[in-house]
CSV table of N, CA and C in Angstrom, one decimal:
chain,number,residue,atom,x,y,z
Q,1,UNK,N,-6.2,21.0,38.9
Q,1,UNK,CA,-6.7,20.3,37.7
Q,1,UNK,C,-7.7,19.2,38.2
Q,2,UNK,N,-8.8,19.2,37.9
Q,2,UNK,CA,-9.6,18.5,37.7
Q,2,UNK,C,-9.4,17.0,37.6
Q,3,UNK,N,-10.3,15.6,38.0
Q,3,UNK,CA,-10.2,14.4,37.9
Q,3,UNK,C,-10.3,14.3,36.0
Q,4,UNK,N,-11.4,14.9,35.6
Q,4,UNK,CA,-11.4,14.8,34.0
Q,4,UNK,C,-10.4,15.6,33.2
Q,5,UNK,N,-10.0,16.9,33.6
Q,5,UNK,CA,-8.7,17.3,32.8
Q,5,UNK,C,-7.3,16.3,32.6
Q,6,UNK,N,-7.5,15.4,34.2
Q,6,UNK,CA,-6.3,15.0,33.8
Q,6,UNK,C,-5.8,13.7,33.2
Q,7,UNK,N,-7.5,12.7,33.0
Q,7,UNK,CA,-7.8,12.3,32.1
Q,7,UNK,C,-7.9,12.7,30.7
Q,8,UNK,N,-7.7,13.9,30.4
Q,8,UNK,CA,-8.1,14.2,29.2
Q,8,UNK,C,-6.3,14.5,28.7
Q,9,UNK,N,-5.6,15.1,29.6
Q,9,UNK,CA,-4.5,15.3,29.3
Q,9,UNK,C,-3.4,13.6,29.4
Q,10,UNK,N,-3.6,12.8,29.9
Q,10,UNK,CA,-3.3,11.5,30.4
Q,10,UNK,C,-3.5,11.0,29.1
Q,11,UNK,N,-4.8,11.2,28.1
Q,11,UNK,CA,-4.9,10.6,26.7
Q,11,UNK,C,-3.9,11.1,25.9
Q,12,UNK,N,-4.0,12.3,25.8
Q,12,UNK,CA,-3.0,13.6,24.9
Q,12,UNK,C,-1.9,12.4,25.2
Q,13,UNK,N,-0.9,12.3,26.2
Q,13,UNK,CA,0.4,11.7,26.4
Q,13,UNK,C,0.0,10.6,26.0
Q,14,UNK,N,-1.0,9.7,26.1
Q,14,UNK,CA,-0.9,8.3,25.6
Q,14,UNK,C,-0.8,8.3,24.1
Q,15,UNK,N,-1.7,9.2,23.6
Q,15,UNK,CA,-1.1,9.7,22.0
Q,15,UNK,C,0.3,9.9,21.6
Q,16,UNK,N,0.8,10.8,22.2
Q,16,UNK,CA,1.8,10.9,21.8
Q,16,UNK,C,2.8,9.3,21.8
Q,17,UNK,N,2.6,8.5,22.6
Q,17,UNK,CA,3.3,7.0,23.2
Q,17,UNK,C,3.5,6.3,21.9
Q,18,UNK,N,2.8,6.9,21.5
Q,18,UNK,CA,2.3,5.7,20.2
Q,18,UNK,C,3.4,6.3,19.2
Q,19,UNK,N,4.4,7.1,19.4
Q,19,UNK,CA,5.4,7.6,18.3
Q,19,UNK,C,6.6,6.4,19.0
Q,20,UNK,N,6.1,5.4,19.8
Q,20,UNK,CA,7.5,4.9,20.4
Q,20,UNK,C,7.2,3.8,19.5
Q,21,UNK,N,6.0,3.5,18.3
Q,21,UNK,CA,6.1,2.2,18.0
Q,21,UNK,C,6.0,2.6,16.4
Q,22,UNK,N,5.8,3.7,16.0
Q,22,UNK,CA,4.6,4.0,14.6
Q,22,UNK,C,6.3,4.6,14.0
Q,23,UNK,N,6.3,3.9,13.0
Q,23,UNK,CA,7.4,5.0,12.5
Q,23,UNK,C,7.1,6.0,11.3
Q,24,UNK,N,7.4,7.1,11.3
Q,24,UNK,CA,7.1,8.5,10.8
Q,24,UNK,C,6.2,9.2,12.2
Q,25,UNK,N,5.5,8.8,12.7
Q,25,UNK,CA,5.0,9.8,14.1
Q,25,UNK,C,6.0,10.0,15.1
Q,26,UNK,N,6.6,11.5,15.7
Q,26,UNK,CA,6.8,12.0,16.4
Q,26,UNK,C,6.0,12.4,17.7
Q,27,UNK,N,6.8,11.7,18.8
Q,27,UNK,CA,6.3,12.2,20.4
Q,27,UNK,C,5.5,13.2,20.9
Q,28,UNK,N,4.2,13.7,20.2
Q,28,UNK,CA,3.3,14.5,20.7
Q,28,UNK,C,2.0,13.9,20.3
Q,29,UNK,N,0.9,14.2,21.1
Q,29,UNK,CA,-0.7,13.8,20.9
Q,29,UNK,C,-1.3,15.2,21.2
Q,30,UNK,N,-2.6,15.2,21.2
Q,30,UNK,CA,-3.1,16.8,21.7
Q,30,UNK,C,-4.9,16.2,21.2
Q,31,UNK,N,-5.8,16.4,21.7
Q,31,UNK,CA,-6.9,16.1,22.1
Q,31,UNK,C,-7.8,17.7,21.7
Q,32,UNK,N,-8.9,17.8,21.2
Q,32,UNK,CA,-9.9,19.0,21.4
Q,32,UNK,C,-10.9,18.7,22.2
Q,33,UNK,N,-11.6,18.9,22.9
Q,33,UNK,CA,-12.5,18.5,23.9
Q,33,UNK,C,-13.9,19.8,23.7
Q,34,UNK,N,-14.9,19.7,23.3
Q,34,UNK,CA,-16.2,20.3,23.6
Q,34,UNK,C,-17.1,19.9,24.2
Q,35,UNK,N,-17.5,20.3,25.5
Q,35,UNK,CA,-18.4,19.9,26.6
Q,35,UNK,C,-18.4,18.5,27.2
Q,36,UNK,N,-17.6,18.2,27.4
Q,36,UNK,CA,-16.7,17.1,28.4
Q,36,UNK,C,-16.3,16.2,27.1
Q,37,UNK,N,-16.6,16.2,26.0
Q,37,UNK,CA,-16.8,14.8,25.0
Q,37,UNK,C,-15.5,15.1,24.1
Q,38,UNK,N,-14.5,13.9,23.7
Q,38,UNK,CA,-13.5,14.4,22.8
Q,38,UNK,C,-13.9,14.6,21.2
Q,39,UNK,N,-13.9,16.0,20.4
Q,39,UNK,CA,-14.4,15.6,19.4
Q,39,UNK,C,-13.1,15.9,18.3
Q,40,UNK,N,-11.8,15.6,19.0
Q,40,UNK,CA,-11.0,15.6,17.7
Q,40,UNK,C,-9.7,15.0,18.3
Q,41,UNK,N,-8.8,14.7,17.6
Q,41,UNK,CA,-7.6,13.8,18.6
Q,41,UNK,C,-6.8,13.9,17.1
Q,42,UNK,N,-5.0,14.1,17.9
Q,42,UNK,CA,-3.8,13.8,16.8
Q,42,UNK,C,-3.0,13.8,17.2
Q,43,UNK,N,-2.0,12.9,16.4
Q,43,UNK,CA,-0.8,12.8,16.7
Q,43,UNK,C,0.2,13.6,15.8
Q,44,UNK,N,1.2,13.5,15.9
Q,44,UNK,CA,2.5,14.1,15.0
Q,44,UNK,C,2.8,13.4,14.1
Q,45,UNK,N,2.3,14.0,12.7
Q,45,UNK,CA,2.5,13.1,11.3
Q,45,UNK,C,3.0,14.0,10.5
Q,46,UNK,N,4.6,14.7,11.1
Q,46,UNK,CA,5.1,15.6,10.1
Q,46,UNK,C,5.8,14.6,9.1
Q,47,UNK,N,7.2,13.7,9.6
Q,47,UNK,CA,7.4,12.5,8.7
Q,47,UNK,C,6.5,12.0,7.9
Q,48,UNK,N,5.6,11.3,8.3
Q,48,UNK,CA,4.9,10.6,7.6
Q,48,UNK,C,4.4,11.0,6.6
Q,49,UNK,N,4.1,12.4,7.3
Q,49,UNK,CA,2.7,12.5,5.5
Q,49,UNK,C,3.5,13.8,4.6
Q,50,UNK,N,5.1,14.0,5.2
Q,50,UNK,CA,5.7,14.6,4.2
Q,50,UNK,C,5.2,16.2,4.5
Q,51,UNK,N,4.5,16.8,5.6
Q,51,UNK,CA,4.0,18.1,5.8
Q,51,UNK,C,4.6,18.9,7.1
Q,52,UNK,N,5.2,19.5,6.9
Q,52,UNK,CA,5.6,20.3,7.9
Q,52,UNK,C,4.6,21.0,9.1
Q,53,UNK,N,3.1,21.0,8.8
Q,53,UNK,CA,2.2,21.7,9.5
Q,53,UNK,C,1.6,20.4,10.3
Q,54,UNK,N,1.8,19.7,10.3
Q,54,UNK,CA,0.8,18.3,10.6
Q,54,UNK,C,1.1,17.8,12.1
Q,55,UNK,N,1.8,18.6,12.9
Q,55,UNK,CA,1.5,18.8,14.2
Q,55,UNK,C,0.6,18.2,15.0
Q,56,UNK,N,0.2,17.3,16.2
Q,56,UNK,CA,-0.7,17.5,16.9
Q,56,UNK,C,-1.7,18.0,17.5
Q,57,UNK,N,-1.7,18.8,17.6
Q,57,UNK,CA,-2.1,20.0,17.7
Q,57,UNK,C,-3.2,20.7,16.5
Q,58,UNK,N,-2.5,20.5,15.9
Q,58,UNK,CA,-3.0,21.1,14.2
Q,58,UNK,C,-4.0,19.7,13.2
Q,59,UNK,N,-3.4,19.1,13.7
Q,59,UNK,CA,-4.3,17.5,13.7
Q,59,UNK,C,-5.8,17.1,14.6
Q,60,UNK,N,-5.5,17.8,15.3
Q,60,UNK,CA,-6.5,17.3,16.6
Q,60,UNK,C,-7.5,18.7,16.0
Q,61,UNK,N,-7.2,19.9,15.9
Q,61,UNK,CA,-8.0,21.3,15.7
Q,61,UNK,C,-8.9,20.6,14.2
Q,62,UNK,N,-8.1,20.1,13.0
Q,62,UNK,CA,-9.0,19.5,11.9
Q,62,UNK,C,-9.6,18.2,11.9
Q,63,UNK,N,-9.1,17.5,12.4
Q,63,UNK,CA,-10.4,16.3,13.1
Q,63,UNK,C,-11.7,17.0,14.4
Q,64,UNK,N,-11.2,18.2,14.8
Q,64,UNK,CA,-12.4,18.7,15.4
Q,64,UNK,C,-13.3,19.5,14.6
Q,65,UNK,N,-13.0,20.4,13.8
Q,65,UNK,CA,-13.5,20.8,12.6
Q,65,UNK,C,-14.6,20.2,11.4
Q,66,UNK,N,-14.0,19.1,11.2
Q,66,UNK,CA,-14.7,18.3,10.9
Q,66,UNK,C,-15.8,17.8,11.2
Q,67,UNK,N,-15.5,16.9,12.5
Q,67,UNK,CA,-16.2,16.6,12.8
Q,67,UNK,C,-17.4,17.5,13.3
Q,68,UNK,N,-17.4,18.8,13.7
Q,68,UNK,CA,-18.3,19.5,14.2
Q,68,UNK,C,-18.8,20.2,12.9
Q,69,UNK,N,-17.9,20.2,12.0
Q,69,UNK,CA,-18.7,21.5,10.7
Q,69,UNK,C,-18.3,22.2,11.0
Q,70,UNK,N,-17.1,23.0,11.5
Q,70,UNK,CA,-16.8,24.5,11.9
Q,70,UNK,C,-15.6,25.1,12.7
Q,71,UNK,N,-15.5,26.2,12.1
Q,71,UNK,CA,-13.8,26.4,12.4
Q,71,UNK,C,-13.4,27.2,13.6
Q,72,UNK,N,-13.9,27.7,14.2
Q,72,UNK,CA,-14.5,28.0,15.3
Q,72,UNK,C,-14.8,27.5,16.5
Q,73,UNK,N,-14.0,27.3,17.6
Q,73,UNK,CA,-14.1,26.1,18.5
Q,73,UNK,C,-13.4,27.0,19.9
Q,74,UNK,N,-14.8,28.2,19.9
Q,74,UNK,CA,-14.6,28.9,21.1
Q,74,UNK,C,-14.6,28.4,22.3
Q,75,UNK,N,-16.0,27.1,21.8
Q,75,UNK,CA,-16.6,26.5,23.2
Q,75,UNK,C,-15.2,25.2,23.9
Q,76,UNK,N,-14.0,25.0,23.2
Q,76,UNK,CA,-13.5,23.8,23.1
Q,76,UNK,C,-12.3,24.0,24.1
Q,77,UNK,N,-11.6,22.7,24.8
Q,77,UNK,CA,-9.9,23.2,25.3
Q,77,UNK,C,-9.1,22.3,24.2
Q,78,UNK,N,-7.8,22.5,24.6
Q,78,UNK,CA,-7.1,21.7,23.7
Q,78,UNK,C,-6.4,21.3,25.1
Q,79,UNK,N,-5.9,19.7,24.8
Q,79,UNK,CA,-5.2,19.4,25.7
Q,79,UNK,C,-3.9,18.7,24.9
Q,80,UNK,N,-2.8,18.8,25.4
Q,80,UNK,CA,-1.6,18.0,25.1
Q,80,UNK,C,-0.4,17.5,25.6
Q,81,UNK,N,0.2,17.0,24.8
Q,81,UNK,CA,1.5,16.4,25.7
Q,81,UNK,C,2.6,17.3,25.9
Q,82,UNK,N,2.5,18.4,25.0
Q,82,UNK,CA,3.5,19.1,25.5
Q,82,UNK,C,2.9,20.8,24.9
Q,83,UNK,N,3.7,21.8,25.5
Q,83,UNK,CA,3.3,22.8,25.2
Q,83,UNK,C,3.7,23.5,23.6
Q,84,UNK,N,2.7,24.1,22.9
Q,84,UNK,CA,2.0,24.0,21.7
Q,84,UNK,C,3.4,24.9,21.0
Q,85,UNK,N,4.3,24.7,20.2
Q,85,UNK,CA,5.1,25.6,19.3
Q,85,UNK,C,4.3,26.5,19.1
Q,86,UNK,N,5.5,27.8,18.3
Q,86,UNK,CA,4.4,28.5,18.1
Q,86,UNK,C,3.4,28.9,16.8
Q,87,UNK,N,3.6,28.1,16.0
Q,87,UNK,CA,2.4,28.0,14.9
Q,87,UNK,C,1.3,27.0,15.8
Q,88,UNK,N,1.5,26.0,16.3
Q,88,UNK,CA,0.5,25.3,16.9
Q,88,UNK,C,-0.4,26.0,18.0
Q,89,UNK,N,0.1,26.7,18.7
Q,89,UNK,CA,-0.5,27.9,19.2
Q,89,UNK,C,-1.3,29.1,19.1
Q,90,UNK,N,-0.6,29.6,17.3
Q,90,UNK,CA,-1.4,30.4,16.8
Q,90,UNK,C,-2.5,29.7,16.3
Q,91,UNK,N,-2.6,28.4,15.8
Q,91,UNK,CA,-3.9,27.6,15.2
Q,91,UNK,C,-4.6,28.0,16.4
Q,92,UNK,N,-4.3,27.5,17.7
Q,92,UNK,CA,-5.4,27.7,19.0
Q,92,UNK,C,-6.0,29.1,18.8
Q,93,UNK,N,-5.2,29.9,18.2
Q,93,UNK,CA,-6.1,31.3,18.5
Q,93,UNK,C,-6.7,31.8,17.3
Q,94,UNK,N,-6.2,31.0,16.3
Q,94,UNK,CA,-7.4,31.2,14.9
Q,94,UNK,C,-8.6,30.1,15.5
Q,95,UNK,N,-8.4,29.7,16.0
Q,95,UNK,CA,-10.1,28.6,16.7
Q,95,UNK,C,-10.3,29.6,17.4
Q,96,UNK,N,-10.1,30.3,18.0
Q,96,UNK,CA,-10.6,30.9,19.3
Q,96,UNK,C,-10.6,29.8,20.6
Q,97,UNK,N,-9.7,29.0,20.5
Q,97,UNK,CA,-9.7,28.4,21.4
Q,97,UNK,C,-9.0,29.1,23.1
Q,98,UNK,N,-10.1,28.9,23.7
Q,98,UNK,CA,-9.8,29.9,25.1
Q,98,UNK,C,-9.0,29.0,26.0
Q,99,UNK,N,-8.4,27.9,25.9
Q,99,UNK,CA,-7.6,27.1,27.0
Q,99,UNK,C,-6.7,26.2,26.2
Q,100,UNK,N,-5.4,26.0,26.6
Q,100,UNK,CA,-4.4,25.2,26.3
Q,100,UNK,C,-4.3,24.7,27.0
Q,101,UNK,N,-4.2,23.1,27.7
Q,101,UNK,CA,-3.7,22.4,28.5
Q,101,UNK,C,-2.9,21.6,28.6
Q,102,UNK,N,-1.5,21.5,28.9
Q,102,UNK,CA,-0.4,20.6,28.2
Q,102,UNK,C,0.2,20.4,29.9
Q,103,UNK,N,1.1,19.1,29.3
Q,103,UNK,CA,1.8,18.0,30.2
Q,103,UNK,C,3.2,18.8,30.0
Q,104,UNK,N,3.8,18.3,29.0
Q,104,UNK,CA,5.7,19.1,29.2
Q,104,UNK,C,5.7,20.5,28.6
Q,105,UNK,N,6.9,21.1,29.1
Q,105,UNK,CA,7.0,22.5,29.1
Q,105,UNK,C,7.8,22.5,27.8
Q,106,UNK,N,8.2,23.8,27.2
Q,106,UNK,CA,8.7,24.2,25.8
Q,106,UNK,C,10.1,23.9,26.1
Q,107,UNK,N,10.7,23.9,27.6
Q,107,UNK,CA,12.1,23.7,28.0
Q,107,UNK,C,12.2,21.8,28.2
Q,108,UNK,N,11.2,21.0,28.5
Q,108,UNK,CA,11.2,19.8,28.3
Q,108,UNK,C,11.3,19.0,26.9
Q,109,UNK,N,11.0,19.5,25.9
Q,109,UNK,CA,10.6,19.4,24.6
Q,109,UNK,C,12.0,19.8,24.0
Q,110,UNK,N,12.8,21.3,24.0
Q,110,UNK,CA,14.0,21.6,24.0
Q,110,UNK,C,15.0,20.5,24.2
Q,111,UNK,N,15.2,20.0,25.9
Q,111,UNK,CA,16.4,19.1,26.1
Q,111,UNK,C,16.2,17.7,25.3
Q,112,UNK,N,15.1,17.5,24.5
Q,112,UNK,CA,15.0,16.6,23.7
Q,112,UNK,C,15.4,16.5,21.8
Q,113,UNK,N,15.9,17.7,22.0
Q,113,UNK,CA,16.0,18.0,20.6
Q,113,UNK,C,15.1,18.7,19.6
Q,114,UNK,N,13.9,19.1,19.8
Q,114,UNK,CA,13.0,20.1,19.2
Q,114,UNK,C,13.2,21.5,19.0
Q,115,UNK,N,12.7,22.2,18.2
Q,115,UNK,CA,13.5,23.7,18.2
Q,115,UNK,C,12.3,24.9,18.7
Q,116,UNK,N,11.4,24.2,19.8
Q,116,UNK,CA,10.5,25.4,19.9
Q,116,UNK,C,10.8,26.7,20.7
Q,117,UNK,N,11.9,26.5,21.1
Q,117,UNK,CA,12.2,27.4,22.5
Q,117,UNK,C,13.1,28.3,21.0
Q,118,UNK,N,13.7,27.8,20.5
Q,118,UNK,CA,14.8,28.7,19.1
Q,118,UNK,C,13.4,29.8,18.2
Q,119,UNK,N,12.4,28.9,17.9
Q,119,UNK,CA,11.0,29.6,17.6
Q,119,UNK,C,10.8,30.6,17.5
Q,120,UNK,N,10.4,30.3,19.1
Q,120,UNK,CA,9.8,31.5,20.4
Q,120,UNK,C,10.6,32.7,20.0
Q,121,UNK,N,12.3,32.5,20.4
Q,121,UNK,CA,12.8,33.5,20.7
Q,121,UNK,C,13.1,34.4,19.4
Q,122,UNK,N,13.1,33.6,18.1
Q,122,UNK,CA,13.1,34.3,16.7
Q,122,UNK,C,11.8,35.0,16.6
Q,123,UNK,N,10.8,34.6,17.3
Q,123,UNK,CA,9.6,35.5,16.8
Q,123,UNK,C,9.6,36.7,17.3
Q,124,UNK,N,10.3,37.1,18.9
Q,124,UNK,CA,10.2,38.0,19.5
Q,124,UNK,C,11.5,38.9,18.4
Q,125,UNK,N,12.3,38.5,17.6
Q,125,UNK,CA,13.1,39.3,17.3
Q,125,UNK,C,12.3,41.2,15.7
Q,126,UNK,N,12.8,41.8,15.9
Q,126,UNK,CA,12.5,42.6,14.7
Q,126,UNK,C,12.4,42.0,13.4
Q,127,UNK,N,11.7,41.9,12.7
Q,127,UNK,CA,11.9,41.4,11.5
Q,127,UNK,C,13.6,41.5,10.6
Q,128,UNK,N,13.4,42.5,10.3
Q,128,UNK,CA,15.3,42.3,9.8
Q,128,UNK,C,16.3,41.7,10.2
Q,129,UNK,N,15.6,41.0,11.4
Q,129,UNK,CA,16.6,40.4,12.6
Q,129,UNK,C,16.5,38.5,12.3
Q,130,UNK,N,15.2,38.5,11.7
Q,130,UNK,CA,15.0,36.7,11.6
Q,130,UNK,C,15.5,36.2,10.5
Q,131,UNK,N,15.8,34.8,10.9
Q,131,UNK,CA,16.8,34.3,9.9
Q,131,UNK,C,15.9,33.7,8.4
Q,132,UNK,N,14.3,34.1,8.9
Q,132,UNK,CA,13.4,33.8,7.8
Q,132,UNK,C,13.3,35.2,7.3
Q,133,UNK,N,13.8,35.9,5.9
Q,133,UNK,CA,13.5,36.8,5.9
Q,133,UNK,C,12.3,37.3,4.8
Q,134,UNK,N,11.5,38.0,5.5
Q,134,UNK,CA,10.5,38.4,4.4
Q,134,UNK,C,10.3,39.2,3.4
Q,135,UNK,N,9.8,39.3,2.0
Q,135,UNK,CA,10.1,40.8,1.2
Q,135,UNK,C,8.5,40.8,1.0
Q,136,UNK,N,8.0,42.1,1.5
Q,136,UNK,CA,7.0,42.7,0.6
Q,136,UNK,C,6.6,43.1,-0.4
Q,137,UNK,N,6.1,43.3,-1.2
Q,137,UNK,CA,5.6,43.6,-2.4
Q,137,UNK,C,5.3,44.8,-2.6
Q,138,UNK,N,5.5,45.9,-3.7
Q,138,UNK,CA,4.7,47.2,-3.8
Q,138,UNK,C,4.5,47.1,-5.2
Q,139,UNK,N,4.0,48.2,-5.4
Q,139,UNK,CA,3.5,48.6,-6.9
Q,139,UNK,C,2.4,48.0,-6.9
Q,140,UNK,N,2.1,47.1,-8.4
Q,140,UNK,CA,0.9,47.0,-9.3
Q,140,UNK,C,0.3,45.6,-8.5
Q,141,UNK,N,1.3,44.8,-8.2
Q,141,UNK,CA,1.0,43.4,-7.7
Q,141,UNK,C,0.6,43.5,-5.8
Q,142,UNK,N,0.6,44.4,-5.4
Q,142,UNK,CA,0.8,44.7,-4.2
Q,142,UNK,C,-1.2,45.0,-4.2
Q,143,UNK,N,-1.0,46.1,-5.3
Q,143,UNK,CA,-2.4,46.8,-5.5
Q,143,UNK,C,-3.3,46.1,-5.7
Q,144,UNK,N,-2.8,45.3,-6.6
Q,144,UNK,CA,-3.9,43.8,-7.4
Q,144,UNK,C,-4.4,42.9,-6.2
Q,145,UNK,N,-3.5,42.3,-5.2
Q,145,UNK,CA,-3.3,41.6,-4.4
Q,145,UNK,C,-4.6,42.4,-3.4
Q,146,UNK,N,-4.7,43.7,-2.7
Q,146,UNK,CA,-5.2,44.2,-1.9
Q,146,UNK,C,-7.0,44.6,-2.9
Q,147,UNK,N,-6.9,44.7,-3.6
Q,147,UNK,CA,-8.0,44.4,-4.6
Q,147,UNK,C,-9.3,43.3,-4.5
Q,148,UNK,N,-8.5,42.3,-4.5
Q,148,UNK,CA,-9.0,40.8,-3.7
Q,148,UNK,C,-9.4,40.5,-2.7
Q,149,UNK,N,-8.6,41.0,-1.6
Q,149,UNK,CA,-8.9,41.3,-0.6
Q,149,UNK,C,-10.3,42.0,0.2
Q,150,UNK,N,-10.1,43.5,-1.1
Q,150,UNK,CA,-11.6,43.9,-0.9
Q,150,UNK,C,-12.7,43.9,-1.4
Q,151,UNK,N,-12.7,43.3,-2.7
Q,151,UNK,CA,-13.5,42.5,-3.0
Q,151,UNK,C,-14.2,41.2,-2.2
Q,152,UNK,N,-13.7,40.4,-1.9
Q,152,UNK,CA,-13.8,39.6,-0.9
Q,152,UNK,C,-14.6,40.3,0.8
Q,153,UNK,N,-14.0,41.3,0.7
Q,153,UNK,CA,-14.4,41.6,2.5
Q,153,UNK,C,-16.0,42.6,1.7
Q,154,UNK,N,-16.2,43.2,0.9
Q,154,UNK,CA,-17.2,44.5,0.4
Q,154,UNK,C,-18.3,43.0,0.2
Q,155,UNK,N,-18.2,42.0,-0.3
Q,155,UNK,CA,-19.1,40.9,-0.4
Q,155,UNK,C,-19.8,40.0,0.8
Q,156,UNK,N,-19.0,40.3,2.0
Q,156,UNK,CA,-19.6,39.6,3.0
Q,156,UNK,C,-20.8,40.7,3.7
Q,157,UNK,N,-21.9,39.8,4.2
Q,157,UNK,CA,-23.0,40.1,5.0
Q,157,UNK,C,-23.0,41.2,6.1
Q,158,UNK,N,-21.7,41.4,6.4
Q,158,UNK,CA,-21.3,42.2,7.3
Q,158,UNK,C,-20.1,43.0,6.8
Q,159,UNK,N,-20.7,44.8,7.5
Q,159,UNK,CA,-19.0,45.3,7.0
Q,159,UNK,C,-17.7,44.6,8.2
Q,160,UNK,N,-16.9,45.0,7.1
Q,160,UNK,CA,-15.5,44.7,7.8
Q,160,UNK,C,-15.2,45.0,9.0
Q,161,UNK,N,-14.6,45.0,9.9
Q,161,UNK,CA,-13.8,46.0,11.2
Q,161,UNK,C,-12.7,45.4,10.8
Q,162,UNK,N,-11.6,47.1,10.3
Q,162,UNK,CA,-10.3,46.7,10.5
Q,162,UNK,C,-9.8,46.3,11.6
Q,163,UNK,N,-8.6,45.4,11.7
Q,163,UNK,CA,-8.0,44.7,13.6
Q,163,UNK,C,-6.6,45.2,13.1
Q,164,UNK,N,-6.4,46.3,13.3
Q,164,UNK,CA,-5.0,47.2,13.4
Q,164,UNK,C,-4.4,46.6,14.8
């Protein structure tokens, strides 16, 4: 790791520090970085702001958004204090973000009381198997629903490619 990754990761954890004084922030920070320069930064404001998505992580990807105009942050890393749950993770890959760089592991985060490692392992299960369970839709509302969909995709400048 590099003298500036680990500066850059050294902020990520100093973010997160700041949950030892702020009450409603939880123990994580996470940083976006485009071409050496930080252009988005967050802490953990699930208490606080009453939102379950409001992650570090997920904080740092929409202050970089922002600030750049765009959702898309191929050219970007993320860096953090700890390794990214797994909605936080899939955010990195709806950016296209090509690097994650984190300080503690999903097993460090665990012996602390966090449930990302419980997550992980529910995600890998069969669907009928998770304790979130989903129901799909058929019939008229199913059809209606898929309707929108292609209306929406037959409107854009480019055809579709299905990603089966």
């Amino acid at each position: 790791m590099s003298t500036a990754e680990l500066a850059f990761l050294q902020r990520a954890v100093a973010i997160s520090r700041r949950a030892l004084e702020a009450p409603g922030i939880t123990p994580f920070g996470a940083l976006v970085v485009v071409d050496g320069a930080v252009v988005g930064e967050g802490s953990s404001s699930v208490v606080k702001l009453h939102d379950p998505t409001a992650h570090a992580e997920v904080m740092a990807l929409r202050a970089a958004g922002a600030a750049l105009e765009r959702h898309i942050l191929s050219d970007g890393v993320m860096y953090t204090s700890s390794e990214p749950c797994p909605m936080c993770l899939t955010a990195c890959y709806w950016a296209h973000i090509p690097r994650v760089v984190y300080a503690a592991d999903s097993h460090d985060v665990a012996e602390h009381g966090f449930e990302d490692l419980r997550l992980y392992r529910e995600l890998r299960l069969d669907k009928a198997d998770r304790t979130l369970q989903g129901v799909a839709a058929d019939g008229p509302v199913r059809a209606e629903a898929v309707s929108v969909l292609k209306a929406w995709s037959d409107a854009l400048p480019e055809p579709v490619v299905p990603k089966f």
